[in-house]
Short mmCIF file of C-alpha atoms and ligand atoms in Angstrom, two decimals:
data_model
loop_
_atom_site.label_atom_id
_atom_site.label_comp_id
_atom_site.label_asym_id
_atom_site.label_seq_id
_atom_site.Cartn_x
_atom_site.Cartn_y
_atom_site.Cartn_z
CA MET A 18 2.95 19.06 -20.71
CA ASP A 19 0.40 19.99 -18.23
CA ASP A 20 1.44 22.59 -15.88
CA LEU A 21 0.74 20.37 -12.75
CA ILE A 22 3.27 17.55 -14.40
CA ARG A 23 5.80 20.29 -14.82
CA ARG A 24 5.63 21.80 -11.19
CA ALA A 25 5.86 18.36 -9.82
CA VAL A 26 9.09 17.41 -11.63
CA GLU A 27 10.57 21.18 -10.49
CA ASP A 28 9.56 20.17 -7.13
CA LEU A 29 11.04 16.84 -7.29
CA ALA A 30 13.91 18.34 -8.93
CA ALA A 31 14.50 20.66 -6.11
CA ALA A 32 13.79 18.30 -3.49
CA LYS A 33 16.25 16.70 -0.90
CA ASN A 34 14.45 14.08 0.48
CA VAL A 35 11.45 12.15 -1.23
CA ALA A 36 9.18 10.26 0.85
CA ALA A 37 5.98 8.31 -0.77
CA LEU A 38 2.61 6.98 0.65
CA THR A 39 0.96 4.73 -1.50
CA GLY A 40 -2.38 2.80 -1.45
CA ALA A 41 -4.62 0.14 -3.58
CA GLY A 42 -4.67 3.01 -6.65
CA ILE A 43 -1.38 2.32 -7.56
CA SER A 44 -1.68 -1.33 -7.72
CA ILE A 45 -4.88 -1.00 -10.16
CA GLU A 46 -3.47 -0.83 -13.13
CA SER A 47 -1.66 -4.32 -12.16
CA GLY A 48 -5.12 -6.19 -11.91
CA ILE A 49 -5.42 -5.88 -8.10
CA PRO A 50 -8.98 -4.51 -7.38
CA PRO A 51 -9.30 -1.78 -4.84
CA PHE A 52 -10.81 -1.61 -1.25
CA ARG A 53 -13.50 1.07 -2.00
CA GLY A 54 -15.02 2.77 -4.61
CA LYS A 55 -16.11 1.19 -8.04
CA GLY A 56 -15.27 -2.41 -8.27
CA GLY A 57 -13.85 -2.22 -4.68
CA ILE A 58 -13.65 -5.42 -2.77
CA TRP A 59 -15.27 -3.75 0.40
CA GLU A 60 -18.43 -3.42 -2.02
CA ARG A 61 -18.75 -6.87 -2.11
CA PHE A 62 -17.66 -8.21 1.12
CA ASP A 63 -18.25 -6.67 4.43
CA PRO A 64 -14.76 -6.12 5.39
CA MET A 65 -15.89 -6.49 9.45
CA GLU A 66 -17.17 -10.23 8.23
CA PHE A 67 -14.03 -10.65 6.49
CA ALA A 68 -11.24 -8.62 7.25
CA HIS A 69 -11.44 -8.11 11.14
CA ILE A 70 -9.60 -9.79 13.77
CA ASP A 71 -12.55 -11.19 15.43
CA ALA A 72 -14.02 -12.75 12.16
CA LEU A 73 -10.52 -14.46 11.71
CA MET A 74 -10.75 -15.79 15.04
CA ARG A 75 -14.17 -16.97 15.01
CA ASP A 76 -14.60 -18.72 11.52
CA PRO A 77 -10.68 -18.83 9.63
CA ALA A 78 -11.83 -21.03 6.93
CA LYS A 79 -14.59 -18.48 6.11
CA VAL A 80 -12.22 -15.53 5.90
CA TRP A 81 -9.77 -18.20 4.24
CA ARG A 82 -12.15 -18.97 1.39
CA ILE A 83 -12.25 -15.24 0.86
CA LEU A 84 -8.36 -14.45 1.18
CA VAL A 85 -7.48 -17.49 -1.54
CA LYS A 86 -10.12 -16.67 -4.02
CA GLU A 87 -9.96 -12.87 -3.55
CA MET A 88 -6.65 -12.00 -2.88
CA LYS A 89 -4.03 -15.06 -3.29
CA GLU A 90 -4.64 -15.85 -6.56
CA ILE A 91 -4.48 -12.33 -8.06
CA VAL A 92 -1.72 -10.90 -5.79
CA ASP A 93 0.52 -14.05 -7.18
CA SER A 94 -0.25 -13.02 -10.77
CA ALA A 95 0.11 -9.11 -10.36
CA LYS A 96 2.89 -7.46 -12.23
CA PRO A 97 4.64 -4.04 -11.15
CA ASN A 98 2.95 -1.19 -13.33
CA ASP A 99 4.50 2.20 -14.57
CA GLY A 100 3.66 3.42 -11.10
CA HIS A 101 5.45 1.33 -9.24
CA LYS A 102 8.60 1.31 -11.82
CA GLY A 103 8.15 4.99 -11.76
CA LEU A 104 8.86 5.18 -8.17
CA ALA A 105 11.85 2.77 -8.54
CA LYS A 106 13.49 4.68 -10.89
CA LEU A 107 13.50 7.73 -8.70
CA GLU A 108 14.88 5.50 -5.90
CA ALA A 109 17.50 4.70 -8.66
CA ARG A 110 18.25 8.08 -9.18
CA ASP A 111 18.97 8.94 -5.36
CA LYS A 112 15.67 10.81 -5.32
CA ILE A 113 13.39 8.84 -3.34
CA LYS A 114 14.26 7.31 0.02
CA THR A 115 11.31 5.54 1.77
CA ILE A 116 8.25 4.09 0.34
CA ILE A 117 5.16 3.76 2.98
CA THR A 118 2.82 1.50 1.40
CA GLN A 119 -0.69 0.29 2.71
CA ASN A 120 -0.83 -2.45 0.29
CA ILE A 121 0.54 -6.17 0.67
CA ASP A 122 0.98 -7.23 -2.43
CA GLY A 123 5.05 -6.53 -2.62
CA LEU A 124 4.89 -5.16 -5.65
CA HIS A 125 6.90 -2.07 -4.91
CA GLN A 126 10.12 -4.25 -3.71
CA ALA A 127 9.03 -6.34 -7.15
CA ALA A 128 9.72 -3.15 -9.00
CA GLY A 129 12.82 -2.02 -7.58
CA ASN A 130 12.55 -0.49 -4.39
CA THR A 131 14.42 -1.29 -1.70
CA ASP A 132 13.40 0.55 1.16
CA VAL A 133 9.17 -0.46 1.33
CA ILE A 134 7.81 0.14 5.11
CA GLU A 135 4.85 -2.16 4.78
CA TYR A 136 2.44 -0.52 7.23
CA HIS A 137 -0.48 -3.02 7.04
CA GLY A 138 1.99 -5.83 6.75
CA THR A 139 2.30 -8.18 4.03
CA PHE A 140 0.60 -11.18 2.19
CA ALA A 141 3.86 -12.47 1.13
CA TRP A 142 4.38 -14.04 4.35
CA GLN A 143 2.07 -16.31 6.59
CA ARG A 144 2.19 -16.68 10.16
CA CYS A 145 0.68 -19.45 12.69
CA MET A 146 -1.47 -18.01 15.31
CA ASP A 147 -0.21 -20.63 17.88
CA CYS A 148 3.66 -20.39 17.90
CA ASN A 149 4.18 -17.33 15.45
CA GLN A 150 6.40 -19.36 13.06
CA LYS A 151 6.16 -17.92 9.56
CA TYR A 152 5.86 -19.76 6.08
CA GLU A 153 6.23 -17.93 2.38
CA THR A 154 2.68 -17.80 0.79
CA ARG A 155 3.79 -19.13 -2.34
CA LYS A 156 5.19 -22.54 -0.64
CA VAL A 157 1.75 -22.70 1.89
CA ASP A 158 -0.28 -25.82 0.87
CA ILE A 159 -3.70 -24.36 0.32
CA SER A 160 -5.27 -27.25 -0.89
CA GLU A 161 -6.99 -27.23 2.43
CA ILE A 162 -7.98 -24.28 4.51
CA PRO A 163 -7.65 -22.96 6.71
CA PRO A 164 -4.02 -24.30 5.95
CA ARG A 165 -1.88 -25.07 9.13
CA CYS A 166 1.51 -24.99 10.55
CA GLU A 167 3.79 -27.92 11.60
CA CYS A 168 2.49 -27.26 15.30
CA GLY A 169 -1.42 -27.76 14.23
CA GLY A 170 -1.86 -23.71 14.54
CA ILE A 171 -3.76 -22.15 11.90
CA LEU A 172 -1.81 -20.05 9.55
CA ARG A 173 -2.87 -16.36 8.79
CA PRO A 174 -1.12 -13.55 6.79
CA ASP A 175 1.07 -11.42 8.15
CA ALA A 176 -1.18 -8.77 7.16
CA VAL A 177 -2.77 -6.09 9.83
CA PHE A 178 -6.60 -7.21 10.08
CA PHE A 179 -8.96 -4.41 10.98
CA GLY A 180 -9.14 -4.43 14.62
CA GLU A 181 -5.52 -5.17 14.93
CA VAL A 182 -2.40 -2.33 15.74
CA ILE A 183 0.09 -1.44 13.45
CA PRO A 184 3.27 -3.15 13.84
CA ALA A 185 5.51 -1.05 16.13
CA GLU A 186 8.23 -0.77 13.60
CA ALA A 187 6.54 0.14 10.72
CA MET A 188 4.76 2.90 12.64
CA TRP A 189 8.05 4.96 14.16
CA ARG A 190 9.75 4.63 10.46
CA SER A 191 6.82 5.55 8.91
CA ARG A 192 6.76 8.69 11.22
CA GLN A 193 10.72 9.21 11.17
CA ALA A 194 10.36 9.18 7.20
CA ALA A 195 7.53 11.63 7.13
CA ALA A 196 8.88 13.71 9.73
CA GLY A 197 12.17 13.76 7.83
CA CYS A 198 11.24 14.14 4.12
CA ASP A 199 10.98 17.78 2.39
CA LEU A 200 8.32 16.24 -0.37
CA MET A 201 6.20 13.44 0.21
CA LEU A 202 4.37 11.60 -2.73
CA VAL A 203 0.82 10.85 -1.64
CA VAL A 204 -0.31 7.94 -4.60
CA GLY A 205 -3.69 5.88 -5.13
CA THR A 206 -5.30 5.98 -1.57
CA SER A 207 -8.39 7.33 -0.45
CA ALA A 208 -7.08 8.39 2.78
CA VAL A 209 -9.90 7.28 4.99
CA VAL A 210 -8.16 4.72 7.01
CA GLN A 211 -6.03 5.54 10.09
CA PRO A 212 -3.54 5.88 11.51
CA ALA A 213 -2.30 5.43 7.82
CA ALA A 214 -4.02 8.75 6.54
CA MET A 215 -1.94 10.86 9.51
CA ILE A 216 1.41 10.17 7.69
CA PRO A 217 0.77 12.91 4.71
CA VAL A 218 -0.24 15.30 8.23
CA ILE A 219 2.84 14.66 9.74
CA ALA A 220 4.77 15.49 6.93
CA LYS A 221 3.05 18.57 6.26
CA ASP A 222 3.69 19.83 9.80
CA ASN A 223 7.14 19.25 9.52
CA GLY A 224 7.28 21.67 6.32
CA ALA A 225 7.05 19.00 3.91
CA ARG A 226 5.33 19.70 0.24
CA ILE A 227 2.31 17.42 -0.29
CA VAL A 228 1.87 16.32 -3.80
CA GLU A 229 -1.41 13.88 -4.06
CA ILE A 230 -1.75 11.53 -7.38
CA ASN A 231 -5.52 10.37 -7.88
CA PRO A 232 -7.96 10.22 -10.22
CA GLU A 233 -10.30 11.59 -7.62
CA ARG A 234 -10.15 14.12 -4.65
CA THR A 235 -9.63 12.65 -1.25
CA PRO A 236 -10.15 14.47 2.10
CA LEU A 237 -6.35 15.52 2.05
CA THR A 238 -7.21 17.31 -1.02
CA ASP A 239 -8.31 20.64 0.14
CA GLU A 240 -6.67 20.30 3.84
CA ILE A 241 -3.37 18.85 3.57
CA SER A 242 -1.81 18.33 -0.54
CA ASP A 243 -0.31 21.47 -1.86
CA TYR A 244 -2.09 20.11 -5.13
CA LEU A 245 -3.76 17.26 -6.89
CA ILE A 246 -2.76 15.63 -10.03
CA MET A 247 -5.78 14.28 -11.14
CA GLY A 248 -4.62 10.90 -13.31
CA GLY A 249 -3.92 7.16 -13.00
CA ALA A 250 -0.60 6.67 -11.05
CA GLY A 251 1.17 4.82 -14.24
CA GLU A 252 0.69 7.40 -16.63
CA VAL A 253 1.27 10.30 -14.18
CA ILE A 254 4.43 9.04 -12.76
CA ASN A 255 5.63 8.24 -16.14
CA GLN A 256 5.42 11.72 -17.50
CA ILE A 257 7.01 13.12 -14.51
CA VAL A 258 9.95 10.41 -14.37
CA THR A 259 10.31 10.90 -17.82
CA ALA A 260 10.49 14.73 -18.17
CA LEU A 261 13.07 14.38 -14.74
CA GLU A 262 14.94 12.18 -16.83
CA LYS A 263 15.37 14.58 -19.49
CA MET A 264 16.26 17.30 -17.38
N1 APR B 1 -4.41 5.52 -10.04
C1 APR B 1 -4.12 6.01 -8.88
N2 APR B 1 -4.83 6.06 -7.81
C2 APR B 1 -5.96 5.72 -8.28
C3 APR B 1 -6.46 4.85 -9.69
C4 APR B 1 -5.37 4.89 -10.34
N3 APR B 1 -5.12 4.20 -11.83
N4 APR B 1 -7.47 4.36 -9.56
C5 APR B 1 -8.29 4.72 -8.79
N5 APR B 1 -7.31 5.37 -7.93
C6 APR B 1 -7.63 6.05 -6.17
C7 APR B 1 -9.30 6.17 -6.04
O1 APR B 1 -9.38 7.06 -6.12
C8 APR B 1 -9.02 5.40 -4.39
O2 APR B 1 -8.58 7.06 -3.69
O3 APR B 1 -7.15 4.88 -5.33
C9 APR B 1 -7.85 5.08 -4.11
C10 APR B 1 -8.25 3.52 -3.64
O4 APR B 1 -8.78 4.07 -1.98
P1 APR B 1 -8.97 2.47 -1.00
O5 APR B 1 -9.26 1.36 -2.15
O6 APR B 1 -9.77 3.24 -0.26
O7 APR B 1 -7.50 2.07 -1.01
P2 APR B 1 -6.39 2.71 0.33
O8 APR B 1 -6.44 3.98 0.63
O9 APR B 1 -5.48 1.91 -0.12
O10 APR B 1 -7.13 1.73 1.53
C11 APR B 1 -6.31 1.81 2.88
O11 APR B 1 -7.72 0.14 3.62
O12 APR B 1 -9.13 -1.76 3.46
C12 APR B 1 -8.23 -1.23 4.32
O13 APR B 1 -6.12 -2.39 4.99
C13 APR B 1 -6.79 -1.85 3.52
O14 APR B 1 -4.62 -0.69 3.00
C14 APR B 1 -6.14 -0.41 2.92
C15 APR B 1 -6.63 0.20 3.53
#
């Protein structure tokens, strides 16, 4: 067994209160592309043109065309992978308490995790820009875009666009979880987007051990992480959970 996997198993076994921060990397093995790097959505579409609140206000139909084509069809058909399932098993073993995710795909909940903080909101719900009424995305008729509310207002994903603030409850609950954990798994995030990238720093400042899982190094690797396990989330988390179950 890889030394770092063994170390992570020992650290998890000893930990009392584990939290996780996840990013797009954990959903790549479910067929959802990342935002950055090879095959990243932002390599093909300028985020300021398609994912900034000003762009949505300026031309909702243009943003919706991309959202539908690139997000809805992919997210609707995506299934949890071994990475998501492994974190759910850790919750079932009462090892992991809270997952803070930057992802809007709902795959942690689909895998069985019950305490998931959706830091950047969700794509599972749409919200009216006029009256704030919410609609389940899968029930929204998108034959005409932008889709509209009963009040006539335009619907938008209940996700955080660039230029918007993090929902207050998600912000303070994440801070609480980060400050209160003694081990944080940081899985599949490039850790370049703020304020999400601050969450492992808060955990570290409060004495937590930071275990990073990513095939690549990130700005956290040399500064904040105790160690980085270089590999895909599905395989690495699967190895860790399998070893933990044998203990
Ligand atoms: N398993 C784990 N991590 C992986 C895998 C894998 N199989 N494949 C790639 N990665 C890593 C990449 O090395 C990269 O560090 O996943 C990370 C994906 O980074 P981003 O695409 O930047 O995603 P993320 O960090 O979640 O982006 C943060 O930016 O665009 C906004 O709101 C959006 O929530 C998103 C935020």
